[in-house]
Short mmCIF file of C-alpha atoms and ligand atoms in Angstrom, two decimals:
data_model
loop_
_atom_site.label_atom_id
_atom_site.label_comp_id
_atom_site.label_asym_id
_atom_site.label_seq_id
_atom_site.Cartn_x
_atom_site.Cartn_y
_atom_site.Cartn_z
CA UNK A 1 58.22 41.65 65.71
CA UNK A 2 58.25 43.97 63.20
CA UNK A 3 61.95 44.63 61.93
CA UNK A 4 63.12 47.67 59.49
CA UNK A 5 65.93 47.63 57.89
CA UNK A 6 67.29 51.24 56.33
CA UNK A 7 69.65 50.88 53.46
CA UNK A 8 69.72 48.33 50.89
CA UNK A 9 73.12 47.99 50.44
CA UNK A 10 75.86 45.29 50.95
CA UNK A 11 75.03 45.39 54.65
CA UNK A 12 71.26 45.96 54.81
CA UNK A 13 70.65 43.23 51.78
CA UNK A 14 73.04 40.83 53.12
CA UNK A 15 71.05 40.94 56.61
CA UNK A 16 67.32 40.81 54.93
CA UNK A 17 68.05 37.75 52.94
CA UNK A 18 69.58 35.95 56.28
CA UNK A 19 66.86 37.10 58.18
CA UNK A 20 64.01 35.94 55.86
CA UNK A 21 65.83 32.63 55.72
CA UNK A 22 65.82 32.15 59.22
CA UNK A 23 62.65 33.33 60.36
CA UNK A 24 60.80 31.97 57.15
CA UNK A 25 57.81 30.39 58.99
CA UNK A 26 57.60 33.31 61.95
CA UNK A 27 57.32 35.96 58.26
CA UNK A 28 54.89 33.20 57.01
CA UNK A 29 52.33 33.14 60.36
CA UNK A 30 53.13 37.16 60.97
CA UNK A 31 54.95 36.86 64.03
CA UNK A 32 57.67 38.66 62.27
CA UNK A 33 57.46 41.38 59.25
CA UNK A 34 60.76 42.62 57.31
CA UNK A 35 60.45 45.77 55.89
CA UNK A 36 63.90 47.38 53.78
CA UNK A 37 63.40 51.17 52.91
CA UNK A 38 65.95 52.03 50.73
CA UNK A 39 67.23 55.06 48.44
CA UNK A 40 67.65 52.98 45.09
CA UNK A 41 65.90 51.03 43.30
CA UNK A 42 69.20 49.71 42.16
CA UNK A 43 71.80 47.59 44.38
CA UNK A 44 75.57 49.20 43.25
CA UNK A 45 78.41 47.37 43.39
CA UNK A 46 80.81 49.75 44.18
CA UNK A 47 84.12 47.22 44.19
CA UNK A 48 83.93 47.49 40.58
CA UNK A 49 84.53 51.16 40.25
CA UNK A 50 88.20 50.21 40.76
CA UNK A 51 87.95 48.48 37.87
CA UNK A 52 85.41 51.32 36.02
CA UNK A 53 88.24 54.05 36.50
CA UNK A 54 90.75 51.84 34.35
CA UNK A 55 88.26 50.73 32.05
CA UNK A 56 88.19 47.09 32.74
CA UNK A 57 84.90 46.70 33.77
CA UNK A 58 82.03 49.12 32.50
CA UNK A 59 78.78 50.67 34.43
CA UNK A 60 76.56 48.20 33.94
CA UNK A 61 77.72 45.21 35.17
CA UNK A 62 77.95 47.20 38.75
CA UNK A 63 74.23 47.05 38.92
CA UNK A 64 71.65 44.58 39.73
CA UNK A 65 67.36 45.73 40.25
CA UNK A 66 67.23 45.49 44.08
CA UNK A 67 64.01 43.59 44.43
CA UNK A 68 65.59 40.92 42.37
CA UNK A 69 68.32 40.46 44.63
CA UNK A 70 65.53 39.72 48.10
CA UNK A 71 64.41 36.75 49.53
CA UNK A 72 60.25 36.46 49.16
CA UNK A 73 58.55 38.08 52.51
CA UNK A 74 60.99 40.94 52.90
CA UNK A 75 58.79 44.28 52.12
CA UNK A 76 60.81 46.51 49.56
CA UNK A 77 60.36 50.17 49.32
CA UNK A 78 62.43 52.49 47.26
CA UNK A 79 61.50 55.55 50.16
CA UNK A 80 64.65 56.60 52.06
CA UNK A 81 64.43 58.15 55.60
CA UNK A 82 64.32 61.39 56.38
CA UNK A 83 63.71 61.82 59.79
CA UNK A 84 64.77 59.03 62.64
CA UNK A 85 62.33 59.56 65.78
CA UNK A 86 64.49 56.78 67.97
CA UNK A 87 61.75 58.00 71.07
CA UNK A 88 58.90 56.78 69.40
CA UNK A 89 60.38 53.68 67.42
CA UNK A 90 59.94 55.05 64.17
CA UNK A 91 60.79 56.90 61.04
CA UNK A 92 59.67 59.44 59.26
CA UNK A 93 60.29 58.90 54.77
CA UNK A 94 60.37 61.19 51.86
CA UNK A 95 56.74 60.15 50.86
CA UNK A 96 55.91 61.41 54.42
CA UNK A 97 54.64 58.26 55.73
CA UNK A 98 55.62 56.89 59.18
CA UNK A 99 56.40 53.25 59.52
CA UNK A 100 57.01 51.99 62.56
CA UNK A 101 59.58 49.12 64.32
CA UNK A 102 60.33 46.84 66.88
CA UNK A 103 63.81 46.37 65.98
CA UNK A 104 65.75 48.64 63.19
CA UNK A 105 68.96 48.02 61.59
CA UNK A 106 70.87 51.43 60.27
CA UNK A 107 72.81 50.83 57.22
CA UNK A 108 73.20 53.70 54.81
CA UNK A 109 76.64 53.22 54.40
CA UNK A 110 79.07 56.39 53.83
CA UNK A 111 79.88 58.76 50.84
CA UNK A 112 83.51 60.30 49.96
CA UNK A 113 83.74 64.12 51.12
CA UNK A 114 85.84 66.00 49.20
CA UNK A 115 84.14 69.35 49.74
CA UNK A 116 85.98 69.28 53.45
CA UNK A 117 89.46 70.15 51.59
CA UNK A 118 89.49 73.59 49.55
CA UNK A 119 90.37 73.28 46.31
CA UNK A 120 90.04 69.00 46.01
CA UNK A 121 86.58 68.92 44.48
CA UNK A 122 87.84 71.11 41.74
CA UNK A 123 91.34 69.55 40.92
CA UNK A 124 91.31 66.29 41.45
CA UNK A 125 90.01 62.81 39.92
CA UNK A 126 88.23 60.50 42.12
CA UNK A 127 86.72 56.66 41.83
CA UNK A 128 84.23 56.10 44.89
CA UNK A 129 81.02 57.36 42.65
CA UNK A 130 80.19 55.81 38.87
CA UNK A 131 80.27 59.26 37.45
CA UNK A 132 83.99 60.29 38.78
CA UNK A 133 85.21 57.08 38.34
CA UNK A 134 84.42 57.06 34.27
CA UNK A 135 85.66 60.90 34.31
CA UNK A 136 89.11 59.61 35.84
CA UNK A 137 89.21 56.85 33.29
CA UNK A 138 88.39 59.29 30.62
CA UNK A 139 91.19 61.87 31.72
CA UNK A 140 93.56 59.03 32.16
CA UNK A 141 93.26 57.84 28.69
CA UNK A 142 94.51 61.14 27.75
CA UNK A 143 97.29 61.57 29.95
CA UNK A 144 100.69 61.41 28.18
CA UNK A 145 103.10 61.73 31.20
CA UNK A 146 103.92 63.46 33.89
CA UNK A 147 103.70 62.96 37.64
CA UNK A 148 100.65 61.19 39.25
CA UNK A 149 99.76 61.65 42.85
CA UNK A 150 97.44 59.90 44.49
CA UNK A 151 96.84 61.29 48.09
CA UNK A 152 94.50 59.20 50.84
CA UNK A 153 92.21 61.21 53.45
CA UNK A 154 90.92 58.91 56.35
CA UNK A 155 88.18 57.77 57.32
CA UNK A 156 87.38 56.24 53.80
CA UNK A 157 85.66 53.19 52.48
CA UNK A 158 87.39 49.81 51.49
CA UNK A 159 90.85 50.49 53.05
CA UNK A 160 92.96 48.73 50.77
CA UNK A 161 91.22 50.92 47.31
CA UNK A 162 94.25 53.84 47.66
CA UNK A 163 97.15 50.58 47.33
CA UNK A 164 95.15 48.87 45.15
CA UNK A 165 94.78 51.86 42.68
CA UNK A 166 98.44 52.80 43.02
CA UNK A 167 99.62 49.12 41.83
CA UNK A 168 96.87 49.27 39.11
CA UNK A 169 97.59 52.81 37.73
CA UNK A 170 101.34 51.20 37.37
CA UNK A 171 100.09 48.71 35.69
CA UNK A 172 98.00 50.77 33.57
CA UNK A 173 100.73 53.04 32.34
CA UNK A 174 103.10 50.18 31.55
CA UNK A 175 100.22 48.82 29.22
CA UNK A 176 100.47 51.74 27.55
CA UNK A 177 104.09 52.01 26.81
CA UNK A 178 104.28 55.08 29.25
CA UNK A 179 106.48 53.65 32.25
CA UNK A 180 109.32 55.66 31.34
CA UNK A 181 107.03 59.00 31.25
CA UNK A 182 104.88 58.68 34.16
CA UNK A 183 105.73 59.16 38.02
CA UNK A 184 103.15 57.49 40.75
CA UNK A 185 103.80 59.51 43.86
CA UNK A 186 101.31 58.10 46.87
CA UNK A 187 100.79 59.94 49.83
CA UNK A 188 98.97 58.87 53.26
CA UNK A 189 98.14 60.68 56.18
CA UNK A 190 100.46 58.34 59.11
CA UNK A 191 103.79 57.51 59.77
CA UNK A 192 103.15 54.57 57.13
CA UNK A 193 102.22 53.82 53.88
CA UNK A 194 98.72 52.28 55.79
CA UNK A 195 96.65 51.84 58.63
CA UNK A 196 97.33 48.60 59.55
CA UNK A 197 101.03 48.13 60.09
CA UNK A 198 101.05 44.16 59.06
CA UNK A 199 99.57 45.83 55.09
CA UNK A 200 102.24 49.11 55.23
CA UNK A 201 105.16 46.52 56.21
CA UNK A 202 103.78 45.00 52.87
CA UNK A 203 103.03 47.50 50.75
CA UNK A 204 106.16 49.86 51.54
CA UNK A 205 108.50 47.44 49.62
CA UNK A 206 106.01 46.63 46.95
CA UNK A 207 106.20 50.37 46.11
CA UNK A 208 110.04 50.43 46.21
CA UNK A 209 110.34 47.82 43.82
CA UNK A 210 107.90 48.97 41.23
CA UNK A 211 109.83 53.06 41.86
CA UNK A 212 106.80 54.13 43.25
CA UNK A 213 107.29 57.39 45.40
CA UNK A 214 105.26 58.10 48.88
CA UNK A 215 105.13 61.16 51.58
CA UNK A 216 103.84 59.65 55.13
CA UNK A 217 102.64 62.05 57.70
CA UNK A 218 100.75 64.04 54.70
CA UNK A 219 97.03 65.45 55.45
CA UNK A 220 95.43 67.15 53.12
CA UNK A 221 95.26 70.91 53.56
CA UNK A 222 94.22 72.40 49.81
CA UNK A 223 95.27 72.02 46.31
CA UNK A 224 96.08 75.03 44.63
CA UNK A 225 94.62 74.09 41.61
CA UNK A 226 96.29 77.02 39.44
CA UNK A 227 99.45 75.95 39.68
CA UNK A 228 98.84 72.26 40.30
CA UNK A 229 100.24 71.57 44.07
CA UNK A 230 98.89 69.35 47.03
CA UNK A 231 99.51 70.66 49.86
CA UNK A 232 99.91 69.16 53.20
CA UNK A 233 99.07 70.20 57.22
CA UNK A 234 102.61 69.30 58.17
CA UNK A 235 104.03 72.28 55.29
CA UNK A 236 105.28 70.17 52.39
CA UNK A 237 104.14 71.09 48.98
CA UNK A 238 103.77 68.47 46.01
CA UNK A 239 103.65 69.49 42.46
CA UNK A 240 101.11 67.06 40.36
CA UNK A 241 100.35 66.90 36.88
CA UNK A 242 97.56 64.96 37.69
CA UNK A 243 95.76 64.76 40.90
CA UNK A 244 94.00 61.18 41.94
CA UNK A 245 92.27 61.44 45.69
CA UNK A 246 90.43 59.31 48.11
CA UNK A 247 88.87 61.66 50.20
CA UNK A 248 88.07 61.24 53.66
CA UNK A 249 84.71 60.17 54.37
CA UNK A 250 81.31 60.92 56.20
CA UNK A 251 77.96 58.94 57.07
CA UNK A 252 74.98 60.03 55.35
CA UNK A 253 73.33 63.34 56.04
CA UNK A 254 70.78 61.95 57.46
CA UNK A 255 72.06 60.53 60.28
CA UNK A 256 74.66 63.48 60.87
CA UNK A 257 71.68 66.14 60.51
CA UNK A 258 69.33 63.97 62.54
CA UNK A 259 71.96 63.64 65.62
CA UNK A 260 72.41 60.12 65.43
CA UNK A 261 76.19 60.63 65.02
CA UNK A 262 79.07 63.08 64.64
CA UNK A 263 80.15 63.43 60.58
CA UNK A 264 77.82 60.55 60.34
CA UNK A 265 79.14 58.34 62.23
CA UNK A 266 77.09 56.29 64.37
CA UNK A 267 78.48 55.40 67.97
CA UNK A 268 77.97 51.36 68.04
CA UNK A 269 78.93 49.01 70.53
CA UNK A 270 81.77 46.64 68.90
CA UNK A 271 80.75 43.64 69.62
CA UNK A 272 76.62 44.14 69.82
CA UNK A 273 76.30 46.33 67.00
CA UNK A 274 73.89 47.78 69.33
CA UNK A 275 73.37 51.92 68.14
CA UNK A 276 74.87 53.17 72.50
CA UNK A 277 71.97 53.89 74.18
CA UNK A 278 69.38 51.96 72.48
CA UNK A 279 68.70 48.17 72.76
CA UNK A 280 66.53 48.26 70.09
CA UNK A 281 68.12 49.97 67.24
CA UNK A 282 71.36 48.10 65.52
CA UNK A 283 73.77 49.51 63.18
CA UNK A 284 75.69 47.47 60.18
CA UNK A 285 78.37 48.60 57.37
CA UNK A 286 80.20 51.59 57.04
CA UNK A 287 77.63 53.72 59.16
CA UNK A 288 79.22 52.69 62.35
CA UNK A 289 81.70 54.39 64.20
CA UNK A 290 83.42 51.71 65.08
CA UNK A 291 87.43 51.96 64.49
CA UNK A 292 87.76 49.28 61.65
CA UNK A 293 87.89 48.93 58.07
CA UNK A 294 84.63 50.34 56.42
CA UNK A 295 84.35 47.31 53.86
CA UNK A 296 81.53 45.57 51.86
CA UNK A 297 82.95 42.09 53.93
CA UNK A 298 82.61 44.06 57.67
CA UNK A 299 79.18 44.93 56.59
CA UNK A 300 78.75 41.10 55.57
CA UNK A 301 80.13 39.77 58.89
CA UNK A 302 78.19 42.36 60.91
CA UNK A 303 74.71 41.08 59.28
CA UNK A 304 75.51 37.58 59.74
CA UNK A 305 75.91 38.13 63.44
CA UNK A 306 72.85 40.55 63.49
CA UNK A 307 70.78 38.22 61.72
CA UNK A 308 71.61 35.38 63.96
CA UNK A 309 70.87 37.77 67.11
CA UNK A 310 67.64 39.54 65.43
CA UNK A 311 66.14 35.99 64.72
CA UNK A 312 67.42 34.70 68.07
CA UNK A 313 65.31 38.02 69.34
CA UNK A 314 61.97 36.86 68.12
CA UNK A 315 62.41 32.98 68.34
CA UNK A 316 63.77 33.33 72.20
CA UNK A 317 63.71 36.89 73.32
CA UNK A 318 67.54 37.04 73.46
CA UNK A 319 70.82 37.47 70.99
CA UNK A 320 72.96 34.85 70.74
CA UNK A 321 76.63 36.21 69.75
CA UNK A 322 78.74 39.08 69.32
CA UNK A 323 81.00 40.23 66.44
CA UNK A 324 84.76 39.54 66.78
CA UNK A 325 85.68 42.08 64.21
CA UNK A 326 86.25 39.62 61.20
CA UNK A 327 87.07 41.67 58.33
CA UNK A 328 88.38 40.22 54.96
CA UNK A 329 89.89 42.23 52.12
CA UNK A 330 91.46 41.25 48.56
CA UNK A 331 94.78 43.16 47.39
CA UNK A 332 94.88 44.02 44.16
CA UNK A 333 98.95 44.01 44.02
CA UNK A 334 98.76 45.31 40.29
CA UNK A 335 96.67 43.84 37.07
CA UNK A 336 97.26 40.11 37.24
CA UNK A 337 98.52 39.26 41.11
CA UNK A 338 96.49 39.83 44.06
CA UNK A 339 96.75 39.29 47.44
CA UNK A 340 94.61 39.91 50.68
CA UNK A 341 94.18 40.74 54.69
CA UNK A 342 91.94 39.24 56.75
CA UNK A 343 91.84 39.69 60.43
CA UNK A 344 89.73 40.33 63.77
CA UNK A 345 90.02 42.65 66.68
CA UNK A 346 92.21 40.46 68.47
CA UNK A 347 94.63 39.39 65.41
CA UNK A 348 96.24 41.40 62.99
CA UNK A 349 96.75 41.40 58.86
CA UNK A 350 99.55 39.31 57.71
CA UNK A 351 99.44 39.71 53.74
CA UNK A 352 101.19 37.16 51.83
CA UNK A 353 103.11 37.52 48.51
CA UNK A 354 100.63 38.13 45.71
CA UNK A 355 99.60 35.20 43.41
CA UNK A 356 98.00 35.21 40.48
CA UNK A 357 95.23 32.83 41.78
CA UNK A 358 94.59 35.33 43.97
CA UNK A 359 94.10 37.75 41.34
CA UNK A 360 91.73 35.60 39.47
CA UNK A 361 89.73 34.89 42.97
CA UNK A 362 88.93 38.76 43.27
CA UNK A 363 87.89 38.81 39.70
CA UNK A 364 86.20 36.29 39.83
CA UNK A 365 84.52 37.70 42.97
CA UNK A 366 83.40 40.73 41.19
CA UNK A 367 80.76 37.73 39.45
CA UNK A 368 79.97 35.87 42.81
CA UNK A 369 79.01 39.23 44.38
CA UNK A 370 75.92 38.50 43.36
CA UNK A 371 75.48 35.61 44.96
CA UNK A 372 76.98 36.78 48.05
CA UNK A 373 74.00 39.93 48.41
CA UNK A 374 71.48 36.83 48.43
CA UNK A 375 73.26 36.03 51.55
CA UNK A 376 74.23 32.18 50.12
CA UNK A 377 78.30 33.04 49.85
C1 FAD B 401 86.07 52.04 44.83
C2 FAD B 401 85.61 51.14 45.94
C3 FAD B 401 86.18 49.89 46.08
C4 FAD B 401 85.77 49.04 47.10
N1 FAD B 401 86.33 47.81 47.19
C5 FAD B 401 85.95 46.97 48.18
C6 FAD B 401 86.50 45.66 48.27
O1 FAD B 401 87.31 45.25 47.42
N2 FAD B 401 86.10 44.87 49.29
C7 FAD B 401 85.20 45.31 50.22
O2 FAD B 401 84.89 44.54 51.15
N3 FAD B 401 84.66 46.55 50.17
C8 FAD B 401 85.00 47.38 49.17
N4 FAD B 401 84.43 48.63 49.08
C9 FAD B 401 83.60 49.14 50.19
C10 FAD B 401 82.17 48.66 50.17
O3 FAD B 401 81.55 48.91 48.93
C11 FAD B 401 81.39 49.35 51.28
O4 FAD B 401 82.14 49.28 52.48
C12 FAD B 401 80.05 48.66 51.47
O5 FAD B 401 79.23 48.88 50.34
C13 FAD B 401 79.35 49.15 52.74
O6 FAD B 401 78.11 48.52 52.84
P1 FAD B 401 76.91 49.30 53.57
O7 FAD B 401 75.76 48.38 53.56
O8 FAD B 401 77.38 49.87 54.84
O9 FAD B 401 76.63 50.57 52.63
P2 FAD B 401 76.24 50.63 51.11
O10 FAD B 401 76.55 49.37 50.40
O11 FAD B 401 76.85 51.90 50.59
O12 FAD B 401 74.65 50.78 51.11
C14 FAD B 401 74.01 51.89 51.66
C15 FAD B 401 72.54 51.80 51.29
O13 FAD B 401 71.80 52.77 52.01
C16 FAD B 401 70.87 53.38 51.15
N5 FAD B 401 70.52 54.68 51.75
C17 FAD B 401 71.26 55.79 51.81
N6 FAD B 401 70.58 56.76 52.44
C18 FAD B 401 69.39 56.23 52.79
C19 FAD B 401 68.25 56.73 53.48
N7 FAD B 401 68.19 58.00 53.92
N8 FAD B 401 67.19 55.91 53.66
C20 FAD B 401 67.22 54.63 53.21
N9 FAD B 401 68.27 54.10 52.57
C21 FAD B 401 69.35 54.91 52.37
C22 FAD B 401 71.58 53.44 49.82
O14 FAD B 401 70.67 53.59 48.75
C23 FAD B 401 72.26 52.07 49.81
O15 FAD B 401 71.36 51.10 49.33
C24 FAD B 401 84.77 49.48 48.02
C25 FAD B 401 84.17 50.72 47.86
C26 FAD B 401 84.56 51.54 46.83
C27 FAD B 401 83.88 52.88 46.66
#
């Protein structure tokens, strides 16, 4: 069976190093063949740019050399896609060749979007690509006061980033003496401070305590750069001295230009990870359109069950489970307590108080990462 993975990201790496594992012998006597095309010859970390944009971690220790990262037998090629032909089982890449599949796994993850809200390109800092996230950093060192909002479009990646920044930026300031001369105002686009009500109910008074400021029901309409206001759909107007935005999201243009999926998005059966429509074609990470968090630890429970089903596929013909929705996220509560959500789509969030230890556990995760891609954590 030949299998082809597309992205070589948390999902796609994750899944290749499970699968090799797994079907070791079938790779060794060519029953099966892994091939990962992929648009890097780098594997990104992109946790740590939370850390990057407050300058407590720096670029390099975000990036590892991809092929160092895969189990022996999985076929590496830095050659992304640029053309999915889903009739004919294969793909066409930038090199022009054609490589063909039995099975194929879609993960090539999603990218922040700011170019869908006038004026939020231009005016505001971001932290979901290395390049923004040491130009925020850079502009924040340099920041003597004044009010800081920091305004969340939806869909995004890792759901929990927009708190986790807020309680860090707070942090940051106080570090710097500036408490009394800096105002964090956070704004979201629901009736809540976040998505999933068991993380608002304990966020909302987190925020309180440390006098940090939020508009619900806010969606991003434009920021009139010029004279420094956000405004919102639902008519309210904040002044900023310094802008801070998580965009909302898309999928790669590849997959929203090819048709595979609206803005991206590709429709996925929740509990398959089937692409609708296709039996043979499987999608894993942020690319799917299914209604949970888009997270580097969805993409890792998706690619366990997809390499369980994948090998079950060429060792009995069949898959053997179906995703339940597990999702597990750290909390960053501010620089040195943490806590975190984990849940399912059957049971909700129910964040504890934040603890130090768990602080230390999500630093000390940024290290095990690595370990983790390899598919062993
Ligand atoms: C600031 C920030 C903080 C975060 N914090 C957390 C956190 O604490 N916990 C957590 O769980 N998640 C976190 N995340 C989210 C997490 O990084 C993503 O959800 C995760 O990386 C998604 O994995 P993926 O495999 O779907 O996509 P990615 O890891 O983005 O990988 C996509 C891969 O596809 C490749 N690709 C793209 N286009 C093509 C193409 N045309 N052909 C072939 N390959 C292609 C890319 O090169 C890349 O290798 C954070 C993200 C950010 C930005």
């Amino acid at each position: 069976m030949r299998i082809l993975i597309v992205g070589g990201g948390m999902g796609g790496t994750i899944l290749a190093n499970s699968l090799a594992r797994r079907l070791s012998s079938e790779l060794k006597s060519g029953k099966a063949r892994i091939t990962m095309l992929s648009a890097s010859e780098k594997h990104f970390y992109q946790p740590g740019l939370l850390y990057l944009a407050i300058g407590r971690m720096t670029p390099d220790e975000l990036y590892r050399d991809q092929a160092s990262l895969l189990e022996p037998g999985i076929e590496f090629q830095v050659d992304p896609v640029e053309e999915f032909m889903l009739d004919n089982n294969c793909v066409k890449t930038k090199s022009g060749k054609i490589i063909e599949y039995d099975v194929m796994v879609l993960a090539t993850g999603s990218r922040m979007f700011p170019e869908g809200v006038p004026g939020l390109a231009e005016n505001a800092e971001f932290f979901y690509t290395e390049t923004s996230a040491l130009k925020m950093f850079k502009r924040l060192q340099s920041f003597e006061g004044g009010k800081v909002v920091i305004t969340v479009g939806v869909p995004h990646k890792c759901p929990m980033a927009p708190l986790e920044i807020t309680f860090m930026l707070h942090d940051y300031f106080k570090d710097r003496g500036l408490s009394d001369k800096v105002k964090l105002h956070y704004t979201y686009p629901i009736n809540r401070v976040h998505s999933l009500e068991n993380v608002a109910k304990w966020a909302a008074p987190e925020m309180d305590h440390l006098g940090i400021t939020y508009d619900t029901f806010f969606n991003i309409k434009e920021v009139d750069g010029k004279n420094q206001i956000l405004r919102s759909e639902e008519g309210v107007d904040i002044k900023y001295d310094l802008l801070i935005a998580i965009p909302a999201h898309k999928g790669m243009e590849v997959i929203e230009k090819g048709g595979l999926g609206a803005n991206g998005w590709v429709p996925t059966n929740r509990t398959k990870l089937n692409m609708e429509g296709r039996s043979n074609v499987f999608v894993c990470g942020d690319t799917t359109n299914i209604p949970i968090s888009k997270a580097g630890s969805t993409a890792h429970f998706e690619a366990d069950t997809l390499a369980e089903n994948i090998a079950a596929m060429v060792k009995m013909g069949t898959p053997v489970r179906e995703y339940d929705g597990k999702v597990f996220c750290f909390i960053e509560a501010g620089k040195d307590r943490a806590t975190y959500a984990m849940f399912n789509y059957l049971n909700p969030p129910d964040p504890k108080a934040p603890t130090k230890a768990m602080h230390w556990f999500k630093i000390a995760y940024n290290k095990l990462y690595w370990i983790s891609a390899r598919g062993l954590l």
